[in-house]
Amino acid sequence: MKLDAKIPEGPLAEKWSKHKFNLKLVNPANKRKYTVIVVGTGLAGASAAASLAALGYNVKAFCYQDSPRRAHSIAAQGGINAAKNYQNDGDSVHRLFYDTIKGGDYRAREGNVYRLAEVSVNIIDQCVAQGVPFAREYGGLLDNRSFGGSQVSRTFYARGQTGQQLLLGAYSALNRQINLGKVQMFTRHEMMDVVKIEGEAKGIVTRDLITGEIETHAAHAVLLCTGGYGNVFYLSTNAMGCNVTAAWKAHKRGAFFANPCFTQIHPTCIPVSGDHQSKLTLMSESLRNDGRVWAPKTVELAQKLRSGEIKVTDLKEEDRDYFLERKYPAFGNLVPRDVASRNAKEMVDEGRGVGASGIAVYLDFAEAIGRLGEDAVRARYGNLFDMYQQITDENPYKQPMRIYPAVHYTMGGLWVDYNLQTTVKGLYCLGEANFSDHGANRLGASALMQGLADGYFVIPYTLGDYLATIGPKAVDVKHPSFEEAKKNVVDRVNQLLSLKGTKTVNEYHRELGHIMWEYCGMARTEAGLTKAKGMIRELREDFWKNALVSGSNNEFNQSLENAGRVADFLELGELMIDDALDRKESCGGHFRLESQTEEGEALRDDENYAYAAAWEYKGDDQDEVLHKEELVFENVKLSQRSYK
Amino acid sequence: MSKNMNLTLKVWRQKNADTKGKFVTYQAGHVSPDMSFLEMLDVVNEDLTKKGDDPIHFDHDCREGICGACSLHINGRPHGPKHGITTCQLHMRSFNDNDTVVIEPWRAEAFPVIRDLAVDRGAFDRIQAAGGFVSVNTGGVPDANAIAIPKVIADEAFNSATCIGCGACVAACKNASAMLFVSAKVSQLALLPQGQPERYHRVQAMVAQMDAEGFGSCTNTGACEAECPKEISITNIARMNRDYFTAKLIKQEEA
Ligand SMILES: Cc1cc2nc3c(=O)[nH]c(=O)nc-3n(C[C@H](O)[C@H](O)[C@H](O)COP(=O)(O)OP(=O)(O)OC[C@H]3O[C@@H](n4cnc5c(N)ncnc54)[C@H](O)[C@@H]3O)c2cc1C
Ligand code: SF4
Ligand code: FES
């Protein structure tokens, strides 16, 4: 199969307008004859469901939480980018496009990224119209800040809870359509499979998480908006329920999975405190606007700090190494995430880490408090400081925070073309679940932008083209494909429930996480990856023999839910390793130790690896097949990323 | 660092909505003060699972105090003993060695128990769907800076918008009233210019749905505000009441 990204011809700035004009339209009177399934109601799903319903389509929406308002988008803290140039500081659609392509280390498509930058301005308008309370200046206009890796102030924010406010906006638009009867909402439902008829997606199989009932739902198209798979690492900043199940089942039904190894490790998270740890908490990147990252200058000082012989506040200025400012004078503490994370790891590897475990560096606000006063710092970051204190029992106004990188976001995901359609016709993928716009590294404040761009402003156009082509003929759940898919799911559930071994599912998950973090985390090598592949296979085999899953199907059974998700992670993990093995270059968050510059920065190999890797599932015990989508750069010059 | 603790847990166990529940006592040993409350329950659940018992079911997701999923009534207080945080943000250092900890679900008729500590808060979604929105379609909206909103107003609206929909206010109230939750949304939109056109219709629709769901009435005891993890103020309730009566007047005049 040849991958066709369907990027429109023509100059970059005209592609999207031209494409919109060329897309077929569904007659307004016919829209109500179509049903669209939207799985996931985070930013991407809620915005898509609300927008499609507003156009007149019937929507069935699903989420695993008890309410759409709890999707993991709610946790985003820092902000959302848009090329509004309200600050008159030189921003433009082109600059946002350029920053995003460069930030992604030239592994994303020009056409997609330009469109993202283009519609970014509409997102802010839309959200404000819904009543989203963005931060404002005293004059009453919207405030902006600069955010990780950007030299202009284009980030809109809502205190430290931008994701919550944006999601509540999208949730309100969704609620309006529920009230109007255009959206039927299924909460506490987990999607377990995609149903295909003659090669096209026509529905899904779900499990009602309260009753255990396995149900089938038919539609003219299916949209997966199911978020990222960072929890394959066990510990991450994702919510506990974040999973790959929906995307993975789609993958097994023919949707290619692209760049699975591109994961983002966020530099500023609260370090692990013990084995009981169930998740990691992000300290927003915005903290790096005023906080300075440092480590003790020598290993000896670090040792004394760790043993408690000296206190951090005892360290003199000349004993501190502000390593980001030292190495990257132009960007300083604001270097992109992958660069900041790797440098923190380097400090720890050198033995200069701090905290009891030695696996942390400092993020220090003393200078900012001196310059701005404690009140101003509290006004900016108060809730984050409180959160830090709550978790660590340390007061960040009085002593620097301890931070360390943690898994945060997955750039990889289902392969989609310019229309957001996967390699399965009628099956679309939006938001973090797709691979489209961030290349090998995502810049801060651009995931919210992408999720809402996909849902509010891209899919309402591109989906219409497909629906107009297939026509409104109803899909029947009595078709044998539905029965087949349902049986698949029932078998899988029974298989999981029959596991009455000795090891809990959590234990397997934790082990998988260790393997992924150790060998497929911030630094990767051929030898390590090869070893990890074997380890994951063994772990997976062991899981299907010795795992322990409690309860039965016909009840609210969190043990079963978790087992299904971990079983899928155990398969995905291996694909991530394959992908990381294939890509012998370093780029963005994918750092192969074998490929670095003399200064230890990621060294790309554009000649051999300027492609998106799209993997095709071939059957349970077979290696997946790699398809390459060559990336064409006509508007930016590929250069070694430099933040010096 | 303080040393590990041993605790006695009295946990509400209930198989499903149709069966009767009861308290069951468990011992939690080696509890580190750095653990979160939910991590402590995770460890208990691992033990239960290994013994062949059903783990304790409870709702949770983000584990950082923002999604509103977690919902435990701990020693008689929603979200436990500390002020201004959710259960998932509560750490074991707030407890002492040999403490007995009583853990119950939210208790309210409008929040039926699903299993153990997990309850059905669907009523909250239905109230929001009744009117908690501004009726705008996607696209065709004015530039975001077309309307200036005074910072004080924007900040006030923001304070109301921080509600996470957890339901602690209902659980804290002896009447199981949902006024704090409903008034937070009503206030947010009533304060902002975008919310004006539908202001009076919205308050009526949301209050009507709230009543239909079987929440109790508000007698101004303020327990909700005291237990709200986001410190939503009861001035929101006063604001909503004002709008509600104005709405009635308008309706009478129109009639
Ligand atoms: C702590 C944190 C902070 C962040 N801060 C920022 C930030 O400041 N700026 C920024 O731009 N980005 C940020 N991000 C990233 C951003 O929040 C996410 O990438 C984005 O919100 C994802 O949105 P989504 O709609 O794709 O997925 P989600 O919001 O994760 O929604 C997924 C939906 O899918 C549903 N679902 C999943 N699986 C299934 C299934 N099998 N069946 C049924 N339903 C399913 C869920 O119920 C949910 O409704 C942050 C991320 C984290 C973790
Ligand atoms: S008002 Fe407070 S207690 Fe009530 S639902 Fe909102 S956040 Fe929870
Ligand atoms: S789990 Fe999200 S608020 Fe507690």
Short mmCIF file of C-alpha atoms in Angstrom, two decimals, chain A residues 25-395:
data_model
loop_
_atom_site.label_atom_id
_atom_site.label_comp_id
_atom_site.label_asym_id
_atom_site.label_seq_id
_atom_site.Cartn_x
_atom_site.Cartn_y
_atom_site.Cartn_z
CA LEU A 25 -20.06 19.44 0.71
CA VAL A 26 -22.96 17.58 2.22
CA ASN A 27 -26.28 19.19 1.43
CA PRO A 28 -27.63 20.84 4.62
CA ALA A 29 -30.86 18.89 4.44
CA ASN A 30 -28.95 15.61 4.19
CA LYS A 31 -26.68 16.10 7.16
CA ARG A 32 -29.22 14.78 9.60
CA LYS A 33 -29.20 11.47 7.73
CA TYR A 34 -25.64 10.81 8.81
CA THR A 35 -24.35 9.49 12.12
CA VAL A 36 -20.79 10.04 13.27
CA ILE A 37 -19.14 8.26 16.17
CA VAL A 38 -16.68 10.29 18.22
CA VAL A 39 -14.61 8.27 20.66
CA GLY A 40 -13.08 10.49 23.32
CA THR A 41 -14.38 13.82 24.52
CA GLY A 42 -11.23 15.65 25.50
CA LEU A 43 -10.36 18.81 23.64
CA ALA A 44 -10.18 17.09 20.28
CA GLY A 45 -13.28 14.94 20.70
CA ALA A 46 -15.54 17.44 22.45
CA SER A 47 -14.73 20.16 19.93
CA ALA A 48 -15.29 17.78 17.02
CA ALA A 49 -18.53 16.38 18.41
CA ALA A 50 -19.94 19.83 19.15
CA SER A 51 -18.92 21.26 15.78
CA LEU A 52 -20.26 18.33 13.76
CA ALA A 53 -23.52 18.36 15.68
CA ALA A 54 -23.84 22.09 15.11
CA LEU A 55 -23.53 21.41 11.39
CA GLY A 56 -26.46 19.03 11.63
CA TYR A 57 -24.89 15.55 11.83
CA ASN A 58 -26.03 13.11 14.50
CA VAL A 59 -23.22 12.33 16.86
CA LYS A 60 -22.66 9.50 19.28
CA ALA A 61 -19.85 10.38 21.68
CA PHE A 62 -18.02 8.09 24.11
CA CYS A 63 -15.63 8.46 26.99
CA TYR A 64 -14.38 6.16 29.73
CA GLN A 65 -14.69 8.70 32.54
CA ASP A 66 -17.96 9.41 34.33
CA SER A 67 -18.15 12.79 32.59
CA PRO A 68 -16.70 14.35 29.44
CA ARG A 69 -15.39 17.17 31.62
CA ARG A 70 -12.78 14.86 33.16
CA ALA A 71 -10.81 13.99 30.02
CA HIS A 72 -7.12 14.36 30.52
CA SER A 73 -7.04 17.65 28.62
CA ILE A 74 -8.32 19.07 31.89
CA ALA A 75 -4.83 18.79 33.38
CA ALA A 76 -2.99 21.04 30.94
CA GLN A 77 -1.55 23.90 32.88
CA GLY A 78 0.56 26.25 30.84
CA GLY A 79 -1.32 27.60 27.87
CA ILE A 80 -2.26 27.51 24.23
CA ASN A 81 -0.40 29.13 21.33
CA ALA A 82 -1.95 31.28 18.66
CA ALA A 83 -0.40 33.56 16.08
CA LYS A 84 -2.53 36.54 17.03
CA ASN A 85 0.43 38.90 17.35
CA TYR A 86 -1.57 40.88 19.92
CA GLN A 87 1.73 41.82 21.53
CA ASN A 88 3.16 43.39 18.37
CA ASP A 89 6.38 41.49 18.96
CA GLY A 90 6.87 40.11 15.49
CA ASP A 91 4.67 37.02 15.59
CA SER A 92 2.86 35.80 12.51
CA VAL A 93 1.33 32.63 11.09
CA HIS A 94 4.58 32.02 9.29
CA ARG A 95 6.65 32.40 12.43
CA LEU A 96 4.45 30.01 14.40
CA PHE A 97 4.69 27.59 11.51
CA TYR A 98 8.45 27.95 11.41
CA ASP A 99 8.91 27.57 15.16
CA THR A 100 6.73 24.46 15.21
CA ILE A 101 8.48 22.77 12.27
CA LYS A 102 11.88 23.56 13.72
CA GLY A 103 10.79 22.64 17.25
CA GLY A 104 9.67 19.26 15.89
CA ASP A 105 13.18 18.80 14.49
CA TYR A 106 11.91 18.70 10.91
CA ARG A 107 9.98 15.53 11.19
CA ALA A 108 6.49 16.92 10.56
CA ARG A 109 4.72 17.89 7.35
CA GLU A 110 4.94 21.47 6.21
CA GLY A 111 1.37 21.52 4.95
CA ASN A 112 -0.15 20.30 8.20
CA VAL A 113 1.89 22.54 10.41
CA TYR A 114 1.12 25.61 8.34
CA ARG A 115 -2.59 24.89 8.56
CA LEU A 116 -2.29 24.48 12.30
CA ALA A 117 -0.67 27.89 12.63
CA GLU A 118 -3.28 29.37 10.33
CA VAL A 119 -6.33 28.20 12.27
CA SER A 120 -4.71 28.88 15.65
CA VAL A 121 -6.12 32.42 15.60
CA ASN A 122 -9.69 31.17 15.17
CA ILE A 123 -9.38 28.92 18.21
CA ILE A 124 -8.87 31.82 20.57
CA ASP A 125 -11.86 33.66 19.10
CA GLN A 126 -14.01 30.57 19.49
CA CYS A 127 -13.01 29.95 23.09
CA VAL A 128 -13.56 33.55 24.13
CA ALA A 129 -17.01 33.50 22.54
CA GLN A 130 -17.85 30.47 24.71
CA GLY A 131 -16.88 32.36 27.84
CA VAL A 132 -13.46 30.80 28.47
CA PRO A 133 -11.85 33.12 31.03
CA PHE A 134 -8.36 33.67 29.63
CA ALA A 135 -6.00 35.92 31.57
CA ARG A 136 -6.47 39.61 30.83
CA GLU A 137 -4.54 42.83 31.21
CA TYR A 138 -5.84 45.76 33.24
CA GLY A 139 -7.12 47.37 30.04
CA GLY A 140 -9.41 44.38 29.60
CA LEU A 141 -7.66 42.81 26.62
CA LEU A 142 -6.12 39.36 26.55
CA ASP A 143 -2.74 38.75 28.12
CA ASN A 144 0.01 36.60 26.64
CA ARG A 145 3.19 35.04 27.83
CA SER A 146 6.15 33.41 26.19
CA PHE A 147 6.40 29.70 26.66
CA GLY A 148 9.02 26.99 26.31
CA GLY A 149 11.26 27.48 23.33
CA SER A 150 9.59 30.54 21.88
CA GLN A 151 10.93 34.08 21.61
CA VAL A 152 7.59 35.79 21.13
CA SER A 153 4.68 36.06 23.55
CA ARG A 154 1.97 34.09 21.82
CA THR A 155 0.71 31.88 24.59
CA PHE A 156 -2.81 32.48 25.92
CA TYR A 157 -3.39 31.12 29.39
CA ALA A 158 -5.87 30.84 32.22
CA ARG A 159 -3.85 30.91 35.44
CA GLY A 160 -2.27 27.47 35.74
CA GLN A 161 -5.37 25.72 34.43
CA THR A 162 -5.62 26.49 30.77
CA GLY A 163 -6.59 22.94 29.86
CA GLN A 164 -9.42 22.94 32.35
CA GLN A 165 -10.87 26.17 31.07
CA LEU A 166 -10.56 25.18 27.41
CA LEU A 167 -12.09 21.79 28.10
CA LEU A 168 -14.95 23.29 30.05
CA GLY A 169 -15.53 25.55 27.05
CA ALA A 170 -15.62 22.60 24.66
CA TYR A 171 -17.71 20.63 27.18
CA SER A 172 -20.22 23.46 27.29
CA ALA A 173 -20.49 23.44 23.49
CA LEU A 174 -20.93 19.67 23.68
CA ASN A 175 -23.58 20.05 26.38
CA ARG A 176 -25.49 22.47 24.24
CA GLN A 177 -25.68 19.86 21.49
CA ILE A 178 -26.64 17.14 23.99
CA ASN A 179 -29.44 19.41 25.12
CA LEU A 180 -30.51 19.92 21.51
CA GLY A 181 -30.57 16.15 21.02
CA LYS A 182 -27.85 16.19 18.37
CA VAL A 183 -25.25 14.44 20.50
CA GLN A 184 -25.93 11.25 22.37
CA MET A 185 -23.33 10.96 25.12
CA PHE A 186 -22.10 7.62 26.45
CA THR A 187 -19.99 8.06 29.56
CA ARG A 188 -18.22 5.19 31.31
CA HIS A 189 -17.99 3.35 28.00
CA GLU A 190 -14.74 1.97 26.69
CA MET A 191 -14.17 1.40 23.02
CA MET A 192 -12.87 -2.12 22.48
CA ASP A 193 -12.81 -2.53 18.70
CA VAL A 194 -13.48 -0.91 15.34
CA VAL A 195 -15.98 -2.51 12.97
CA LYS A 196 -15.17 -2.51 9.28
CA ILE A 197 -17.47 -3.35 6.41
CA GLU A 198 -15.85 -3.78 3.01
CA GLY A 199 -12.72 -2.11 4.24
CA GLU A 200 -14.39 1.00 5.65
CA ALA A 201 -15.00 1.86 9.30
CA LYS A 202 -18.67 1.61 10.09
CA GLY A 203 -18.87 1.37 13.82
CA ILE A 204 -17.37 0.32 17.11
CA VAL A 205 -17.75 -2.19 19.91
CA THR A 206 -17.88 -0.81 23.44
CA ARG A 207 -18.03 -2.14 26.96
CA ASP A 208 -20.35 -0.43 29.40
CA LEU A 209 -18.04 -0.07 32.36
CA ILE A 210 -20.85 -0.27 34.88
CA THR A 211 -22.83 -3.25 33.62
CA GLY A 212 -20.13 -4.94 31.56
CA GLU A 213 -22.43 -5.13 28.58
CA ILE A 214 -20.64 -5.42 25.25
CA GLU A 215 -22.48 -3.22 22.74
CA THR A 216 -22.18 -2.40 19.06
CA HIS A 217 -22.73 1.04 17.52
CA ALA A 218 -23.01 1.79 13.83
CA ALA A 219 -22.21 5.03 12.02
CA HIS A 220 -21.09 6.48 8.70
CA ALA A 221 -17.69 7.37 10.08
CA VAL A 222 -15.67 6.90 13.25
CA LEU A 223 -13.41 9.53 14.83
CA LEU A 224 -10.84 8.45 17.39
CA CYS A 225 -9.92 11.28 19.75
CA THR A 226 -8.58 9.10 22.50
CA GLY A 227 -5.45 10.91 23.64
CA GLY A 228 -1.86 9.81 24.11
CA TYR A 229 -0.19 6.59 25.21
CA GLY A 230 2.43 7.95 27.64
CA ASN A 231 1.25 5.49 30.28
CA VAL A 232 3.12 2.74 28.47
CA PHE A 233 5.95 4.02 30.71
CA TYR A 234 3.79 3.34 33.80
CA LEU A 235 4.92 6.56 35.45
CA SER A 236 3.99 9.65 33.48
CA THR A 237 2.19 12.92 33.91
CA ASN A 238 -0.88 11.41 32.25
CA ALA A 239 -4.03 10.53 34.11
CA MET A 240 -4.28 6.98 35.41
CA GLY A 241 -6.77 5.89 32.77
CA CYS A 242 -4.95 7.22 29.71
CA ASN A 243 -4.46 4.31 27.35
CA VAL A 244 -3.72 3.19 23.83
CA THR A 245 -6.55 0.68 23.56
CA ALA A 246 -8.74 2.47 21.04
CA ALA A 247 -5.84 3.41 18.77
CA TRP A 248 -4.28 -0.02 19.16
CA LYS A 249 -7.45 -1.87 18.21
CA ALA A 250 -7.75 0.40 15.18
CA HIS A 251 -4.13 -0.39 14.36
CA LYS A 252 -4.91 -4.08 14.40
CA ARG A 253 -7.79 -3.40 12.04
CA GLY A 254 -5.51 -1.79 9.50
CA ALA A 255 -4.73 1.75 10.64
CA PHE A 256 -0.99 2.35 10.40
CA PHE A 257 0.74 3.55 13.56
CA ALA A 258 3.25 6.32 12.91
CA ASN A 259 6.43 7.27 14.75
CA PRO A 260 5.50 5.34 17.90
CA CYS A 261 8.92 5.96 19.46
CA PHE A 262 8.50 9.75 19.42
CA THR A 263 7.66 10.45 23.03
CA GLN A 264 8.17 13.63 24.93
CA ILE A 265 9.95 13.70 28.23
CA HIS A 266 9.06 16.91 30.02
CA PRO A 267 11.92 18.53 31.93
CA THR A 268 10.08 19.95 34.92
CA CYS A 269 8.25 17.33 36.92
CA ILE A 270 8.31 16.47 40.60
CA PRO A 271 10.82 13.62 41.07
CA VAL A 272 9.83 10.09 42.05
CA SER A 273 9.64 9.64 45.82
CA GLY A 274 9.28 5.89 46.23
CA ASP A 275 8.03 2.55 44.88
CA HIS A 276 4.45 3.32 45.78
CA GLN A 277 4.43 6.14 43.22
CA SER A 278 1.46 5.86 40.86
CA LYS A 279 1.98 8.90 38.69
CA LEU A 280 4.16 11.94 38.27
CA THR A 281 3.13 15.54 38.53
CA LEU A 282 4.14 18.16 36.05
CA MET A 283 5.32 21.56 37.15
CA SER A 284 4.30 23.76 34.24
CA GLU A 285 6.94 24.79 31.80
CA SER A 286 5.89 28.39 32.37
CA LEU A 287 7.96 28.15 35.55
CA ARG A 288 11.05 28.27 33.38
CA ASN A 289 10.17 31.86 32.43
CA ASP A 290 11.24 32.94 35.90
CA GLY A 291 12.87 29.91 37.45
CA ARG A 292 16.54 29.14 36.89
CA VAL A 293 17.68 25.56 36.47
CA TRP A 294 20.89 24.52 38.18
CA ALA A 295 22.94 21.73 39.69
CA PRO A 296 25.83 21.87 42.15
CA LYS A 297 29.09 22.61 40.43
CA THR A 298 30.85 19.49 41.66
CA VAL A 299 30.02 15.89 42.42
CA GLU A 300 31.41 16.41 45.88
CA LEU A 301 28.95 19.18 46.68
CA ALA A 302 26.12 17.09 45.30
CA GLN A 303 27.08 14.21 47.57
CA LYS A 304 27.08 16.47 50.60
CA LEU A 305 23.66 17.77 49.64
CA ARG A 306 22.28 14.27 49.23
CA SER A 307 23.56 13.08 52.56
CA GLY A 308 22.17 16.15 54.27
CA GLU A 309 25.62 17.36 55.33
CA ILE A 310 24.87 20.74 53.77
CA LYS A 311 21.60 22.43 52.83
CA VAL A 312 20.79 23.80 49.41
CA THR A 313 20.49 27.27 50.86
CA ASP A 314 24.11 26.99 52.07
CA LEU A 315 25.43 26.81 48.53
CA LYS A 316 27.10 29.99 47.36
CA GLU A 317 26.45 31.48 43.97
CA GLU A 318 29.80 30.27 42.62
CA ASP A 319 28.99 26.70 43.68
CA ARG A 320 25.97 26.59 41.39
CA ASP A 321 26.06 25.65 37.75
CA TYR A 322 23.18 27.23 35.83
CA PHE A 323 23.86 24.73 33.10
CA LEU A 324 21.17 25.76 30.63
CA GLU A 325 22.16 29.42 30.79
CA ARG A 326 25.80 28.43 30.46
CA LYS A 327 25.37 26.15 27.47
CA TYR A 328 22.60 27.98 25.63
CA PRO A 329 23.13 31.70 26.14
CA ALA A 330 20.48 32.73 23.56
CA PHE A 331 17.61 30.65 24.97
CA GLY A 332 18.90 29.92 28.46
CA ASN A 333 16.26 28.27 30.63
CA LEU A 334 13.78 28.43 27.75
CA VAL A 335 15.37 25.82 25.50
CA PRO A 336 12.90 23.24 24.13
CA ARG A 337 11.88 20.35 26.30
CA ASP A 338 14.01 17.65 24.77
CA VAL A 339 17.14 19.75 25.21
CA ALA A 340 16.31 20.73 28.79
CA SER A 341 15.49 17.13 29.71
CA ARG A 342 18.66 15.66 28.27
CA ASN A 343 20.78 18.20 30.07
CA ALA A 344 19.14 17.38 33.40
CA LYS A 345 19.81 13.72 32.78
CA GLU A 346 23.43 14.53 32.00
CA MET A 347 23.82 16.24 35.38
CA VAL A 348 22.37 13.25 37.18
CA ASP A 349 24.49 10.81 35.18
CA GLU A 350 27.57 12.82 36.11
CA GLY A 351 26.68 12.41 39.77
CA ARG A 352 25.59 15.99 40.25
CA GLY A 353 21.95 15.15 40.96
CA VAL A 354 20.26 16.27 44.17
CA GLY A 355 17.53 15.15 46.55
CA ALA A 356 17.64 11.93 48.57
CA SER A 357 17.65 9.78 45.43
CA GLY A 358 20.12 11.95 43.55
CA ILE A 359 17.77 11.95 40.61
CA ALA A 360 16.83 15.62 40.41
CA VAL A 361 18.13 19.11 39.67
CA TYR A 362 17.01 22.46 41.04
CA LEU A 363 14.56 25.00 39.69
CA ASP A 364 15.20 28.17 41.61
CA PHE A 365 13.02 31.25 42.09
CA ALA A 366 15.22 33.24 44.44
CA GLU A 367 16.26 35.64 41.71
CA ALA A 368 12.68 36.17 40.51
CA ILE A 369 11.43 36.71 44.06
CA GLY A 370 14.21 39.27 44.55
CA ARG A 371 13.36 41.02 41.30
CA LEU A 372 9.55 40.89 41.39
CA GLY A 373 8.69 40.29 45.04
CA GLU A 374 7.10 37.22 46.53
CA ASP A 375 3.57 38.47 45.86
CA ALA A 376 4.15 38.85 42.14
CA VAL A 377 5.62 35.37 41.97
CA ARG A 378 2.65 34.05 43.95
CA ALA A 379 0.23 35.75 41.56
CA ARG A 380 1.91 34.05 38.60
CA TYR A 381 2.57 30.60 39.95
CA GLY A 382 0.78 30.36 43.29
CA ASN A 383 -1.22 27.25 42.51
CA LEU A 384 1.83 25.43 41.16
CA PHE A 385 3.87 26.32 44.23
CA ASP A 386 1.04 25.08 46.44
CA MET A 387 0.84 21.86 44.49
CA TYR A 388 4.57 21.36 44.86
CA GLN A 389 4.45 21.94 48.58
CA GLN A 390 1.47 19.66 48.99
CA ILE A 391 3.34 16.79 47.34
CA THR A 392 6.87 17.31 48.65
CA ASP A 393 6.29 19.07 51.95
CA GLU A 394 8.91 21.67 50.93
CA ASN A 395 8.31 25.40 50.53
#
